[in-house]
Short mmCIF file of C-alpha atoms in Angstrom, two decimals:
data_model
loop_
_atom_site.label_atom_id
_atom_site.label_comp_id
_atom_site.label_asym_id
_atom_site.label_seq_id
_atom_site.Cartn_x
_atom_site.Cartn_y
_atom_site.Cartn_z
CA UNK A 918 -2.44 10.67 1.87
CA UNK A 919 -0.63 9.52 -1.26
CA UNK A 920 -1.55 9.37 -4.95
CA UNK A 921 -0.48 6.04 -6.44
CA UNK A 922 0.14 4.41 -9.80
CA UNK A 923 0.28 0.63 -9.78
CA UNK A 924 0.94 -2.33 -12.04
CA UNK A 925 -0.70 -5.68 -11.20
CA UNK A 926 0.29 -8.97 -12.83
CA UNK A 927 -3.37 -9.81 -13.59
CA UNK A 928 -5.11 -6.43 -13.84
CA UNK A 929 -2.44 -4.26 -15.45
CA UNK A 930 -2.10 -0.55 -14.72
CA UNK A 931 -4.27 1.18 -12.11
CA UNK A 932 -4.48 4.36 -10.03
CA UNK A 933 -5.21 4.62 -6.32
CA UNK A 934 -5.13 6.73 -3.18
CA UNK A 935 -3.27 5.41 -0.12
CA UNK A 936 -3.96 6.74 3.36
CA UNK A 937 -1.64 5.97 6.28
CA UNK A 938 -2.71 7.06 9.76
CA UNK A 939 -0.22 6.72 12.60
CA UNK A 940 -1.44 4.77 15.65
CA UNK A 941 0.55 6.26 18.57
CA UNK A 942 -0.89 3.84 21.15
CA UNK A 943 0.72 0.92 19.33
CA UNK A 944 3.96 2.58 18.26
CA UNK A 945 7.12 2.19 20.32
CA UNK A 946 10.39 4.02 19.75
CA UNK A 947 11.60 3.46 16.20
CA UNK A 948 8.69 1.07 15.49
CA UNK A 949 5.55 2.79 14.19
CA UNK A 950 2.09 1.28 13.67
CA UNK A 951 -0.33 2.60 11.05
CA UNK A 952 -3.88 2.06 9.89
CA UNK A 953 -3.72 1.68 6.10
CA UNK A 954 -6.34 2.13 3.40
CA UNK A 955 -5.94 1.85 -0.35
CA UNK A 956 -8.79 3.09 -2.55
CA UNK A 957 -8.34 1.72 -6.08
CA UNK A 958 -10.28 3.16 -9.00
CA UNK A 959 -12.64 0.46 -10.31
CA UNK A 960 -11.75 -2.12 -7.62
CA UNK A 961 -12.90 -0.61 -4.32
CA UNK A 962 -11.28 -0.18 -0.92
CA UNK A 963 -8.53 -2.19 0.73
CA UNK A 964 -8.32 -1.43 4.45
CA UNK A 965 -5.43 -2.91 6.40
CA UNK A 966 -2.53 -2.04 8.62
CA UNK A 967 1.21 -1.42 8.47
CA UNK A 968 4.29 -1.42 10.65
CA UNK A 969 7.39 0.62 9.92
CA UNK A 970 10.92 1.03 11.13
CA UNK A 971 13.00 3.74 9.54
CA UNK A 972 12.18 4.01 5.84
CA UNK A 973 10.74 0.51 5.43
CA UNK A 974 7.19 -0.71 6.08
CA UNK A 975 5.30 -3.99 5.88
CA UNK A 976 1.68 -3.51 4.79
CA UNK A 977 -1.30 -5.89 4.93
CA UNK A 978 -4.41 -5.06 2.87
CA UNK A 979 -7.70 -6.77 1.94
CA UNK A 980 -10.53 -5.78 -0.39
CA UNK A 981 -13.76 -5.05 1.48
CA UNK A 982 -15.47 -7.78 -0.60
CA UNK A 983 -14.12 -11.06 0.81
CA UNK A 984 -15.48 -13.03 -2.18
CA UNK A 985 -12.73 -11.56 -4.38
CA UNK A 986 -9.97 -13.11 -2.24
CA UNK A 987 -8.08 -9.93 -3.10
CA UNK A 988 -5.77 -9.53 -0.12
CA UNK A 989 -2.04 -9.48 0.35
CA UNK A 990 1.12 -8.20 1.95
CA UNK A 991 3.45 -5.54 0.65
CA UNK A 992 6.90 -4.21 1.45
CA UNK A 993 7.33 -0.46 1.00
CA UNK A 994 10.39 1.77 0.96
CA UNK A 995 9.99 5.50 1.65
CA UNK A 996 12.19 8.31 0.36
CA UNK A 997 11.99 11.89 -0.83
CA UNK A 998 11.88 12.51 -4.57
CA UNK A 999 13.73 15.26 -6.44
CA UNK A 1000 10.93 17.72 -5.63
CA UNK A 1001 11.28 17.01 -1.90
CA UNK A 1002 7.99 15.08 -1.70
CA UNK A 1003 7.73 11.89 0.34
CA UNK A 1004 7.18 8.83 -1.85
CA UNK A 1005 7.01 5.10 -1.35
CA UNK A 1006 7.47 2.17 -3.66
CA UNK A 1007 5.67 -1.03 -2.68
CA UNK A 1008 6.01 -4.60 -3.95
CA UNK A 1009 3.07 -6.80 -2.98
CA UNK A 1010 2.05 -10.45 -3.11
CA UNK A 1011 -1.52 -11.74 -3.17
CA UNK A 1012 -1.56 -15.52 -2.59
CA UNK A 1013 -5.23 -16.20 -3.44
CA UNK A 1014 -6.29 -13.54 -5.96
CA UNK A 1015 -6.97 -15.28 -9.29
CA UNK A 1016 -4.58 -18.10 -8.39
CA UNK A 1017 -1.94 -15.71 -7.00
CA UNK A 1018 -0.74 -12.31 -8.09
CA UNK A 1019 1.83 -9.64 -7.40
CA UNK A 1020 2.53 -6.06 -8.36
CA UNK A 1021 4.12 -2.73 -7.61
CA UNK A 1022 2.93 0.74 -6.64
CA UNK A 1023 4.66 4.09 -6.70
CA UNK A 1024 2.96 6.61 -4.42
CA UNK A 1025 3.59 10.35 -3.92
CA UNK A 1026 2.37 12.29 -0.90
CA UNK A 1027 -0.32 14.84 -1.76
#
């Protein structure tokens, strides 16, 4: 579970909670599968999935309300911060949300 601060091209600054749950049955060697969920204050939940190798992960997410067309794909890089906490920085692209959008998130493990 991670606490996140984001910046969206259309919506501006936001806060969120990201939950990644490893899926051992669909992980193989250095490749790891995850269930992903992002809960964004004021915007709802974005369930999805992720795959990772090493310190990089591709993440798909979609708002639970399909009418918003608020879905996309992100690329995250994991590392430890100066306090020794795991963090990830994600860049994402949303092709349909309000004509297309993008943004970034910085997340710190709780």
